[in-house]
Amino acid sequence: MSYYAFGIGGTGAKCVESLVHIAAAGLLPDKEDLHVLFIDPDGANGSVGRATSLLKNYRDCRLGKVGSEELFKTKIEPLRAKDADDNEPYIWSPLAGGKYQLDSFYSSTLLSDETRFLFDILFTPEEQKTNLEVGFRGRPAIGSAVMATAVDFEKSEPWRSIRKQMEADVGNSKPVKIVLFGSIFGGTGASGFPTIGRIIRDWVEDLRSEASSAVDLGGVLLLPYFSFPPVEDQGVAANSEDFLLNTQAALQYYANKNNLGVFDRTYLLGSENRIRMREAKVGGRLQENDPHFIELYAALAAADFFGTESEAGAPQFILAARKAGDRLTWSDLPNSTDVQKKLVHLARFCYSFLNTFHPMISDIVGRGSEYRAPWYIQFFKYRGVPVRDQLDGKLEQFRTYCQRYLLWLANIEYSVGENLTDGPNLIASSSYATAEQDRRGGEVRIRDRFDADGLDTLHLPGEGKALGPAAIWNGMSDTHTRANADEATWTFFNSLYKQTGN
Amino acid sequence: MLRVVLGLIFAGLLTAFCLIVLIPFEVSILENQINVSPFAGTSQQQWLAIFQDTAFYQVWTAFFFSLAWLLASWYRYQIKYWKRAGGRLLWSGFLIVLLLFELAVGWFRTDPTQDVSGKLAAILMYVGNALLIFYLSSLLSSPTSVKYAPIGAVAVGRVNKFW
């Protein structure tokens, strides 16, 4: 099986961000590779930037993985154009070539008179001249026109390479599952989701029948779940007050044209309580919206799609709802026991690593006295690991990832009720995060020092009490390994993962 | 906790070894090899009996110091936060206090001998017995979180996979 995930626009990128986190927790089925593509005309978009940075971090952490633990079990490969730099995160823009205005994209001065008149009817002069470098500004009509032209499975990269890769998978009897993430209410997602879905479906139908049955297309479509204050003095811009109207119009359009019929499975997600984003920006680096629990649902939807056998017949639509509109409990999530177990397990791992093991390693490298940590002697000293180098390498990569994961979880928690202290919804986050209220609203941050007893509040499902920090320390100190220097660091992570899951 | 129990058993075995094997052997060394000569008023047999009594209580003292180290370190070094990790200072403190105690008690309880080497040999035996029990039991069976606190434990641990 091969898995492909396309994150369209900022919301799509945030869904991919959540997908990466659940992949780290081992929630994707079996051990097949996941291929990811970000699609956004605004390459500097803060949400996209955060997601691509996370993806790079994930891949760096996973490099050199040994053992069969669930931790980072899924290999994630970014999809790229043929000649793209392997070291750079890849974000495909339909506006490549420097044509950031609609009229220059279509070379409107070269259009015939009739085409020019149609162009003028469909798009206002302001829309024709708007700089689209920061996105389609909440105008799916603009985006659809651009996407339909730019996405070409035959001629343009990366689509040609992606097509060849998927055809190779199918040729090797490897079923292909493709999922698109996008919002229905924005600009890029709303335009790209049906357009790219249709293009992929057309390609699938052109395959031989046995090959086409090996390709499944899923769509995760997000209805409005956030709002933001109006953007001042920016000309054409998205307005969150129009989201519901846009959604109504879009859903009506989908129904009339059966646009969602191109998907074998469609997941529709939304929240009636729309969280207010801290700051409104047209685009660019500052358009970075905090993670939201809906994106966790989106990622779990993709995991469900990947793990479900395809069924011939009419397309399926999956709906889900919480029991209470102002709370989110584990039982509100699909496959709740497994999801809770793995997400909490990874949280316990990250908590332990950040609060205990990484600071201890840093202190030993700086001040010596390694006898204080028997596990350090067994995993690093006896194995001949150059720990000082690792502190700048693998250990730092994991430290960064663990902070990102806990911050993501805390934001998920915060997005339910806009606070961290009023009782946990999913995970009690106040032991490692704070939500500081400032003029822009609440920003969730990771604490410099976690509560010593905080690990005890991260409950694994099932009966019995999970190991506390002292027991984990002792468990690690009693663990021996014969790993060589190259494998010892990952062996350490595997052992810590195992201890924190008990 | 299992390691603490095993540590206690090991310290107990070392204590029994000292009581049953080592002390009689030391008495025989003092009597025959060194041939201690107490001053007038104390026969050699009386001197050796005092040595044997003192060594008996010293060995038990070392056992209880080992017990105290095992229990105190197990209780003290439940590492909830990394800054609490350590143990060498406490272990060194136990060792130094034990040795000073053994030296002091041994010095005052042991009668002088005409040849100073006799009394010195007796004191060395007290200290050696105490080191054997305390050092070996802490070296090989300290609680997990402080198993490398005893000096030399890191080197021993490299070859001792039971650790």
XYZ file of C-alpha atoms in Angstrom:
665
model
C 0.000 0.000 0.000
C 1.204 3.531 -0.756
C -0.195 6.555 0.982
C -0.305 10.060 -0.470
C -1.470 13.175 1.366
C -1.922 16.570 -0.264
C -2.352 19.550 2.036
C -4.055 22.320 0.100
C -3.725 25.812 1.506
C -3.041 26.813 5.081
C -5.750 24.613 6.570
C -4.542 21.676 4.490
C -1.033 22.243 5.781
C -2.288 22.238 9.368
C -4.051 18.945 8.728
C -0.793 17.516 7.399
C 0.896 18.835 10.530
C -1.530 16.807 12.629
C -1.007 13.829 10.335
C 2.736 13.983 10.957
C 2.162 13.988 14.694
C -0.148 11.006 14.653
C 2.345 9.244 12.390
C 5.026 9.853 15.031
C 2.706 8.271 17.571
C 2.333 5.184 15.379
C -1.303 5.728 14.468
C -0.980 5.167 10.735
C -1.690 1.618 9.653
C 1.160 -0.799 8.979
C 4.575 0.448 7.972
C 4.034 1.793 4.497
C 5.565 5.063 3.407
C 3.572 8.255 3.423
C 4.189 10.765 0.629
C 3.281 14.360 1.302
C 2.810 17.441 -0.861
C 2.008 20.982 0.241
C 0.072 23.111 -2.216
C -0.038 26.837 -1.629
C 0.684 29.889 -3.742
C 1.873 31.587 -0.578
C 5.104 29.703 0.053
C 5.870 31.944 3.022
C 2.559 31.206 4.728
C 3.201 30.754 8.439
C 1.010 27.678 8.803
C 2.633 26.027 5.776
C 6.063 27.003 7.055
C 5.366 25.433 10.418
C 4.144 22.225 8.778
C 7.127 21.910 6.439
C 9.520 22.637 9.271
C 7.830 19.932 11.326
C 8.108 17.496 8.434
C 11.823 18.163 8.135
C 12.203 17.703 11.890
C 10.304 14.404 11.740
C 12.506 13.091 8.955
C 15.670 14.170 10.769
C 14.529 12.405 13.926
C 13.599 9.247 12.062
C 16.920 8.986 10.252
C 18.835 5.985 11.509
C 15.808 4.477 13.261
C 16.343 0.969 14.551
C 13.917 -1.405 16.192
C 10.238 -2.002 15.655
C 8.705 0.364 18.169
C 5.697 2.412 17.112
C 7.674 5.606 17.613
C 8.176 7.265 14.222
C 7.345 3.988 12.524
C 6.027 5.631 9.356
C 8.530 6.886 6.850
C 7.345 10.203 5.423
C 8.720 11.358 2.107
C 7.944 14.759 0.633
C 6.812 14.655 -2.980
C 8.962 16.847 -5.153
C 9.457 18.049 -8.650
C 12.026 16.121 -10.612
C 14.815 18.650 -10.226
C 13.957 19.942 -6.776
C 16.611 20.241 -4.113
C 16.374 17.219 -1.851
C 17.230 19.204 1.233
C 14.534 21.824 0.966
C 10.919 21.389 2.026
C 8.751 21.343 -1.054
C 5.727 23.556 -1.444
C 4.122 23.543 -4.849
C 2.713 26.837 -6.022
C 0.343 27.030 -8.966
C 1.798 30.468 -9.602
C 5.349 29.363 -10.281
C 7.081 31.456 -12.897
C 6.608 34.774 -11.142
C 3.107 35.486 -12.540
C 1.375 36.542 -9.361
C -1.545 38.401 -10.834
C -4.454 36.772 -12.560
C -4.173 38.895 -15.661
C -0.473 38.111 -16.102
C -1.067 34.417 -15.298
C -3.509 34.238 -18.201
C -1.568 36.725 -20.312
C -4.808 38.622 -20.656
C -3.370 41.077 -23.159
C -2.899 38.167 -25.562
C -6.432 36.827 -25.182
C -8.891 37.067 -28.011
C -11.646 39.684 -27.649
C -14.334 37.129 -26.721
C -12.102 35.475 -24.165
C -11.110 38.843 -22.810
C -14.762 39.842 -22.361
C -15.485 36.579 -20.521
C -12.419 37.149 -18.350
C -13.677 40.653 -17.466
C -17.119 39.293 -16.622
C -15.797 36.601 -14.327
C -13.185 38.696 -12.504
C -13.287 42.313 -11.402
C -10.370 44.590 -12.309
C -9.317 44.516 -8.674
C -9.301 40.728 -8.654
C -7.359 40.650 -11.919
C -4.649 42.904 -10.504
C -4.489 41.544 -6.959
C -1.143 40.164 -5.896
C -1.754 36.455 -5.381
C 1.683 35.725 -3.990
C 0.137 35.575 -0.493
C -2.676 33.294 -1.596
C -6.049 33.566 -3.262
C -7.378 35.859 -0.519
C -10.446 33.849 0.211
C -11.589 33.884 -3.420
C -11.998 30.277 -4.582
C -13.134 31.456 -7.998
C -9.673 32.930 -8.575
C -7.975 29.864 -7.205
C -10.008 27.416 -9.270
C -9.100 29.181 -12.470
C -5.402 29.040 -11.611
C -5.430 25.486 -10.299
C -7.270 24.076 -13.283
C -4.548 25.454 -15.549
C -1.511 24.767 -13.395
C -2.210 21.180 -12.283
C -1.201 19.063 -15.255
C -0.465 15.385 -14.766
C 1.142 15.141 -18.185
C 3.398 18.134 -18.531
C 4.103 20.022 -15.361
C 6.139 19.117 -12.313
C 5.718 17.817 -9.693
C 2.520 16.301 -11.053
C 4.203 14.359 -13.780
C 6.652 12.793 -11.316
C 3.821 12.085 -8.865
C 1.800 10.402 -11.586
C 4.750 8.237 -12.595
C 5.377 7.284 -9.000
C 1.763 6.277 -8.462
C 1.704 4.357 -11.725
C 4.841 2.508 -10.635
C 3.179 1.612 -7.335
C 0.134 0.294 -9.120
C 2.349 -1.589 -11.570
C 4.043 -3.261 -8.610
C 0.652 -4.388 -7.276
C 0.788 -1.807 -4.545
C -2.624 -0.206 -3.977
C -2.522 3.580 -3.799
C -4.540 5.688 -1.410
C -4.586 9.442 -1.936
C -6.126 11.879 0.507
C -6.687 15.593 -0.044
C -6.986 18.026 2.858
C -8.578 21.391 2.317
C -11.024 23.919 3.667
C -14.316 24.685 2.001
C -14.383 28.282 3.116
C -10.989 29.711 2.246
C -9.232 30.499 -0.996
C -6.600 27.906 -1.839
C -8.298 24.942 -0.199
C -11.736 25.742 -1.491
C -10.437 26.085 -5.039
C -7.859 23.336 -5.013
C -9.844 20.623 -3.292
C -12.490 19.977 -5.975
C -10.185 20.905 -8.850
C -7.313 18.632 -7.922
C -9.769 15.945 -6.891
C -11.343 16.047 -10.340
C -7.972 15.961 -12.099
C -6.850 12.943 -10.082
C -10.149 11.165 -10.727
C -9.765 11.781 -14.486
C -6.280 10.273 -14.362
C -7.553 7.243 -12.432
C -10.333 6.653 -14.940
C -7.787 6.679 -17.757
C -5.949 3.760 -16.161
C -6.742 0.171 -17.068
C -9.685 -1.092 -15.053
C -7.688 -3.341 -12.765
C -5.216 -0.528 -12.157
C -7.922 2.041 -11.525
C -9.514 -0.178 -8.909
C -6.198 -0.130 -7.045
C -6.358 3.642 -6.546
C -8.596 5.157 -3.902
C -9.192 8.860 -3.527
C -10.303 10.328 -0.229
C -11.166 13.871 0.694
C -11.084 15.527 4.099
C -13.040 18.750 3.799
C -13.086 21.226 6.617
C -16.043 23.482 7.207
C -15.519 26.771 9.058
C -13.987 26.318 12.494
C -12.239 29.589 13.152
C -12.766 33.297 12.701
C -10.515 36.337 12.725
C -10.884 40.089 12.905
C -11.278 41.913 9.582
C -8.066 42.669 7.731
C -7.761 46.397 7.260
C -6.626 48.190 4.141
C -5.553 45.168 2.176
C -7.884 45.364 -0.809
C -9.141 41.944 -1.790
C -8.908 39.822 1.358
C -10.653 36.954 3.130
C -13.397 37.907 5.570
C -14.344 35.318 8.171
C -17.860 36.732 8.369
C -18.422 35.375 4.865
C -17.257 31.861 5.734
C -20.663 30.394 6.464
C -22.182 31.909 3.346
C -19.257 30.659 1.282
C -19.709 27.228 2.821
C -23.393 27.151 2.020
C -22.717 28.155 -1.554
C -19.904 25.674 -1.928
C -21.877 22.756 -0.515
C -24.778 23.608 -2.769
C -22.432 23.726 -5.742
C -20.886 20.386 -4.786
C -24.308 18.815 -4.502
C -25.503 20.203 -7.811
C -22.375 19.199 -9.711
C -21.717 16.053 -7.704
C -18.163 17.308 -7.243
C -17.684 15.227 -4.153
C -18.577 12.167 -6.193
C -14.987 12.101 -7.466
C -13.928 10.913 -4.019
C -14.369 7.335 -2.898
C -14.694 8.620 0.640
C -15.311 12.133 1.920
C -14.930 13.254 5.507
C -16.721 16.479 6.410
C -15.534 18.200 9.561
C -16.444 21.412 11.296
C -17.161 23.061 14.618
C -20.095 25.266 15.482
C -17.966 27.085 18.052
C -15.482 28.917 15.909
C -12.338 29.812 17.790
C -11.090 33.315 17.208
C -7.579 33.406 15.802
C -5.219 35.755 17.543
C -4.279 37.851 14.580
C -5.548 38.390 11.066
C -3.111 38.648 8.221
C -3.617 38.494 4.490
C -0.791 36.034 4.082
C 2.904 35.534 4.498
C 4.844 34.409 7.511
C 2.499 36.087 9.977
C -0.534 34.197 8.711
C 0.103 31.378 11.120
C -2.933 29.967 12.862
C -2.604 27.824 15.950
C -3.452 24.109 15.772
C -7.064 23.147 16.374
C -8.728 19.931 17.423
C -10.572 19.745 14.118
C -7.235 19.139 12.436
C -6.676 16.171 14.734
C -10.001 14.816 13.507
C -8.827 15.453 9.949
C -5.622 13.510 10.507
C -7.542 10.645 12.112
C -9.892 10.709 9.150
C -6.932 10.195 6.847
C -5.676 7.364 9.061
C -9.113 5.792 8.872
C -9.127 6.159 5.097
C -5.654 4.614 4.780
C -6.579 1.722 7.019
C -9.928 0.895 5.443
C -10.332 -1.581 2.626
C -11.800 0.034 -0.448
C -15.353 -0.878 -1.261
C -16.855 -0.793 -4.690
C -20.083 1.120 -5.009
C -21.345 4.577 -4.228
C -19.015 7.107 -2.606
C -19.161 7.168 1.189
C -19.620 10.197 3.399
C -18.441 10.036 6.972
C -19.795 12.335 9.647
C -18.829 12.543 13.288
C -19.916 14.690 16.233
C -18.903 15.336 19.802
C -21.209 14.459 22.658
C -21.017 17.945 24.144
C -20.328 21.066 22.123
C -18.029 22.616 24.707
C -15.947 19.534 25.521
C -13.813 17.036 23.706
C -13.237 13.643 25.281
C -11.374 10.634 23.983
C -14.630 8.832 23.295
C -15.514 11.625 20.845
C -12.625 10.510 18.637
C -12.777 7.529 16.291
C -10.947 4.398 17.428
C -10.658 6.156 20.761
C -8.810 3.557 22.839
C -5.965 3.162 20.381
C -5.795 6.897 19.689
C -5.716 7.766 23.374
C -3.110 5.131 24.125
C -0.708 6.227 21.412
C -1.108 9.983 21.721
C -0.741 9.865 25.489
C 2.153 7.444 25.218
C 4.016 9.837 22.925
C 3.176 12.710 25.268
C 4.679 10.787 28.181
C 7.776 10.072 26.131
C 8.184 13.729 25.165
C 7.497 14.904 28.701
C 10.084 12.549 30.178
C 12.671 13.379 27.575
C 12.271 17.136 27.900
C 11.885 17.282 31.662
C 14.385 14.671 32.754
C 16.605 12.933 30.275
C 17.697 15.691 27.929
C 18.597 18.148 30.719
C 20.522 15.387 32.482
C 22.504 14.592 29.352
C 23.275 18.272 28.795
C 24.402 18.640 32.381
C 26.656 15.610 32.205
C 28.275 16.850 29.002
C 28.838 20.225 30.630
C 29.817 19.230 34.147
C 30.679 15.538 34.098
C 29.698 13.274 37.001
C 28.060 10.784 34.697
C 27.655 8.310 37.572
C 24.507 10.262 38.449
C 22.674 8.693 35.514
C 23.250 4.934 35.143
C 21.264 4.897 31.913
C 23.663 7.473 30.450
C 26.590 5.191 31.205
C 24.860 2.184 29.716
C 23.457 3.777 26.552
C 26.122 6.341 25.777
C 29.386 5.908 27.671
C 29.728 2.139 27.327
C 28.598 2.330 23.683
C 31.168 4.974 22.800
C 28.613 7.506 21.579
C 30.027 11.016 20.946
C 27.397 12.670 23.088
C 28.626 16.204 22.647
C 28.032 15.856 18.902
C 24.686 14.199 19.483
C 23.545 17.136 21.599
C 23.749 19.247 18.471
C 22.428 16.422 16.292
C 19.928 13.705 17.035
C 19.260 14.707 20.644
C 18.543 18.267 19.591
C 16.268 17.067 16.787
C 14.282 15.017 19.267
C 14.184 17.843 21.761
C 12.738 20.109 19.099
C 10.207 17.508 18.026
C 9.096 16.818 21.590
C 8.506 20.511 22.206
C 6.535 20.762 18.990
C 4.419 17.732 19.878
C 3.567 18.945 23.367
C 2.818 22.422 22.044
C 0.530 20.930 19.412
C -1.269 18.897 22.073
C -1.616 21.936 24.318
C -3.058 23.945 21.433
C -5.495 21.123 20.696
C -6.568 21.259 24.327
C -6.792 25.037 24.276
C -8.840 25.137 21.096
C -11.709 23.278 22.782
C -12.474 25.785 25.489
C -9.845 28.487 25.022
C -8.132 27.637 28.298
C -5.823 25.034 29.736
C -6.780 25.016 33.377
C -10.480 24.261 33.399
C -10.089 20.512 33.571
C -8.529 18.469 30.782
C -10.509 17.575 27.731
C -8.051 15.147 26.241
C -4.791 15.692 28.046
C -4.031 17.794 31.100
C -1.672 20.312 29.561
C -1.200 22.854 32.337
C 1.718 20.876 33.797
C 3.846 21.639 30.741
C 2.177 24.565 28.962
C 0.700 27.928 29.727
C -1.741 30.101 27.836
C -0.690 33.677 28.254
C -3.303 36.240 27.573
C -2.080 39.283 25.745
C -3.608 41.846 23.484
C -3.769 39.274 20.714
C -5.574 36.668 22.750
C -4.193 33.530 24.377
C -0.899 32.204 23.096
C 0.007 28.739 24.257
C 3.634 28.251 25.196
C 5.682 25.415 26.602
C 6.933 26.028 30.134
C 10.639 26.287 30.855
C 10.217 23.748 33.652
C 7.448 21.194 33.913
C 5.679 20.131 37.086
C 7.474 17.213 38.733
C 4.195 15.353 39.157
C 2.879 16.266 35.729
C 3.767 12.919 34.225
C 1.287 11.293 36.586
C -1.511 13.329 35.009
C -0.828 11.838 31.568
C -2.985 8.759 31.914
C -2.759 5.790 29.635
C -6.113 4.059 29.087
C -6.876 0.860 30.892
C -6.524 -0.185 34.464
C -3.493 0.257 36.588
C -1.241 3.209 37.108
C 1.402 4.051 34.560
C 5.005 4.295 35.687
C 5.944 7.553 37.350
C 9.169 9.455 36.649
C 11.174 7.617 39.325
C 10.142 4.212 38.014
C 10.960 5.263 34.463
C 14.386 6.437 35.591
C 14.992 3.114 37.325
C 13.671 1.164 34.368
C 16.053 2.971 32.032
C 18.909 2.464 34.486
C 18.235 -1.276 34.553
C 18.230 -1.571 30.770
C 21.278 -2.910 28.997
C 22.103 -2.797 25.346
C 24.673 -4.185 22.987
C 23.991 -1.562 20.320
C 26.950 -0.057 18.525
C 27.703 3.658 18.646
C 25.635 4.372 15.527
C 22.521 2.683 16.870
C 22.835 3.480 20.559
C 21.019 6.812 20.491
C 17.972 5.380 18.751
C 18.141 2.391 21.074
C 17.969 4.840 23.958
C 14.862 6.438 22.461
C 13.250 3.057 21.915
C 13.904 2.098 25.527
C 12.536 5.372 26.845
C 9.489 4.943 24.640
C 8.963 1.472 26.038
C 9.350 2.609 29.642
C 6.932 5.503 29.265
C 4.325 3.205 27.781
C 4.112 0.972 30.843
C 13.241 -2.669 45.873
C 14.458 -6.063 44.715
C 17.964 -4.711 44.392
C 17.816 -3.421 47.969
C 16.749 -6.853 49.192
C 19.485 -8.506 47.156
C 21.936 -5.940 48.497
C 20.919 -6.796 52.044
C 21.303 -10.480 51.412
C 24.723 -9.919 49.873
C 25.826 -7.731 52.801
C 24.532 -10.426 55.141
C 26.530 -13.087 53.343
C 29.671 -10.988 53.525
C 29.043 -10.386 57.232
C 28.619 -14.100 57.813
C 31.807 -14.766 55.871
C 33.679 -12.281 58.038
C 32.289 -13.709 61.262
C 32.751 -17.337 60.432
C 35.860 -17.355 58.292
C 37.728 -14.108 58.270
C 37.862 -13.204 61.958
C 39.144 -16.622 63.086
C 41.702 -16.410 60.280
C 42.762 -12.962 61.464
C 43.063 -14.208 65.034
C 45.314 -16.974 63.844
C 47.451 -14.479 61.896
C 47.834 -12.262 64.946
C 48.616 -15.195 67.208
C 50.973 -17.147 64.998
C 52.341 -14.950 62.208
C 52.610 -11.633 64.003
C 52.767 -13.132 67.502
C 51.414 -10.038 69.250
C 52.996 -9.220 72.637
C 50.762 -7.204 74.923
C 52.233 -5.236 77.803
C 52.407 -6.669 81.294
C 49.014 -7.264 82.860
C 47.384 -8.650 79.707
C 48.014 -12.097 78.375
C 48.137 -12.790 74.654
C 44.915 -14.825 74.897
C 43.131 -11.972 76.654
C 44.366 -9.556 74.008
C 43.188 -11.821 71.209
C 39.792 -12.281 72.903
C 39.346 -8.503 73.052
C 40.366 -8.305 69.391
C 37.851 -10.973 68.458
C 35.044 -9.245 70.398
C 35.867 -5.875 68.883
C 36.086 -7.338 65.367
C 32.709 -9.044 65.909
C 30.985 -5.767 66.756
C 32.872 -3.882 64.049
C 31.668 -6.332 61.417
C 28.072 -5.876 62.546
C 28.595 -2.112 62.501
C 29.727 -2.341 58.888
C 26.668 -4.467 58.101
C 24.341 -1.870 59.565
C 26.109 0.908 57.690
C 25.556 -1.089 54.493
C 21.905 -1.494 55.431
C 21.623 2.214 56.152
C 23.190 3.091 52.785
C 20.928 0.732 50.874
C 17.770 1.995 52.529
C 18.709 5.691 52.663
C 19.838 5.753 49.027
C 16.799 3.811 47.843
C 14.517 6.253 49.645
C 16.469 9.394 48.872
C 17.189 8.690 45.220
C 13.768 8.099 43.753
C 14.488 10.440 40.838
C 11.406 12.445 40.033
C 13.466 15.346 38.818
C 16.936 14.989 37.334
C 18.612 17.414 39.724
C 18.072 14.939 42.536
C 20.312 12.396 40.864
C 23.696 11.710 42.399
C 24.538 9.644 45.451
C 28.304 9.748 45.526
C 28.427 12.389 48.234
C 26.120 10.400 50.469
C 27.976 7.171 49.779
C 31.319 8.798 50.467
C 29.889 10.222 53.666
C 28.768 6.786 54.824
C 32.167 5.307 53.961
C 34.188 7.999 55.726
C 32.033 7.924 58.864
C 32.230 4.137 58.976
C 36.000 4.087 58.597
C 36.499 6.812 61.187
C 34.203 4.941 63.554
C 36.079 1.701 63.017
C 39.414 3.465 63.537
C 38.310 5.254 66.684
C 36.624 2.281 68.336
C 39.428 -0.029 67.304
C 42.101 2.344 68.655
C 40.513 2.781 72.044
C 39.312 -0.805 72.557
C 42.503 -2.527 71.479
C 45.233 -2.706 74.090
C 48.666 -1.544 73.011
C 51.355 -4.067 72.135
C 55.049 -3.976 72.741
C 55.653 -4.026 69.016
C 53.409 -1.284 67.566
C 52.803 -3.393 64.468
C 50.556 -5.690 66.504
C 47.994 -3.031 67.356
C 48.302 -1.486 63.895
C 47.648 -4.858 62.289
C 44.518 -5.276 64.420
C 43.189 -1.851 63.418
C 43.931 -2.547 59.782
C 41.935 -5.747 60.092
C 38.956 -3.903 61.571
C 39.059 -1.371 58.717
C 39.600 -4.082 56.088
C 36.592 -6.071 57.315
C 34.430 -2.971 57.257
C 35.588 -2.050 53.754
C 34.982 -5.560 52.520
C 31.388 -5.539 53.702
C 30.406 -1.949 52.983
C 32.363 -1.369 49.796
C 31.631 -4.697 48.125
C 27.944 -4.701 49.011
C 27.485 -1.106 47.824
C 29.671 -1.679 44.747
C 27.708 -4.691 43.575
C 24.185 -4.111 44.902
C 23.399 -0.447 45.393
C 19.865 0.592 44.404
C 19.449 1.118 40.677
C 19.484 4.894 40.617
C 22.813 5.022 42.525
C 24.483 1.852 41.319
C 27.421 3.799 39.904
C 27.804 6.071 42.943
C 30.457 3.901 44.632
C 33.892 4.772 43.311
C 34.991 2.155 40.807
C 31.462 1.018 40.003
C 31.538 2.367 36.441
C 34.568 0.223 35.612
C 33.088 -2.847 37.281
C 29.747 -2.311 35.559
C 31.350 -2.495 32.142
C 32.066 -6.197 32.644
C 29.267 -7.117 34.996
C 26.197 -7.616 32.866
C 24.125 -8.582 35.875
C 24.236 -4.957 36.849
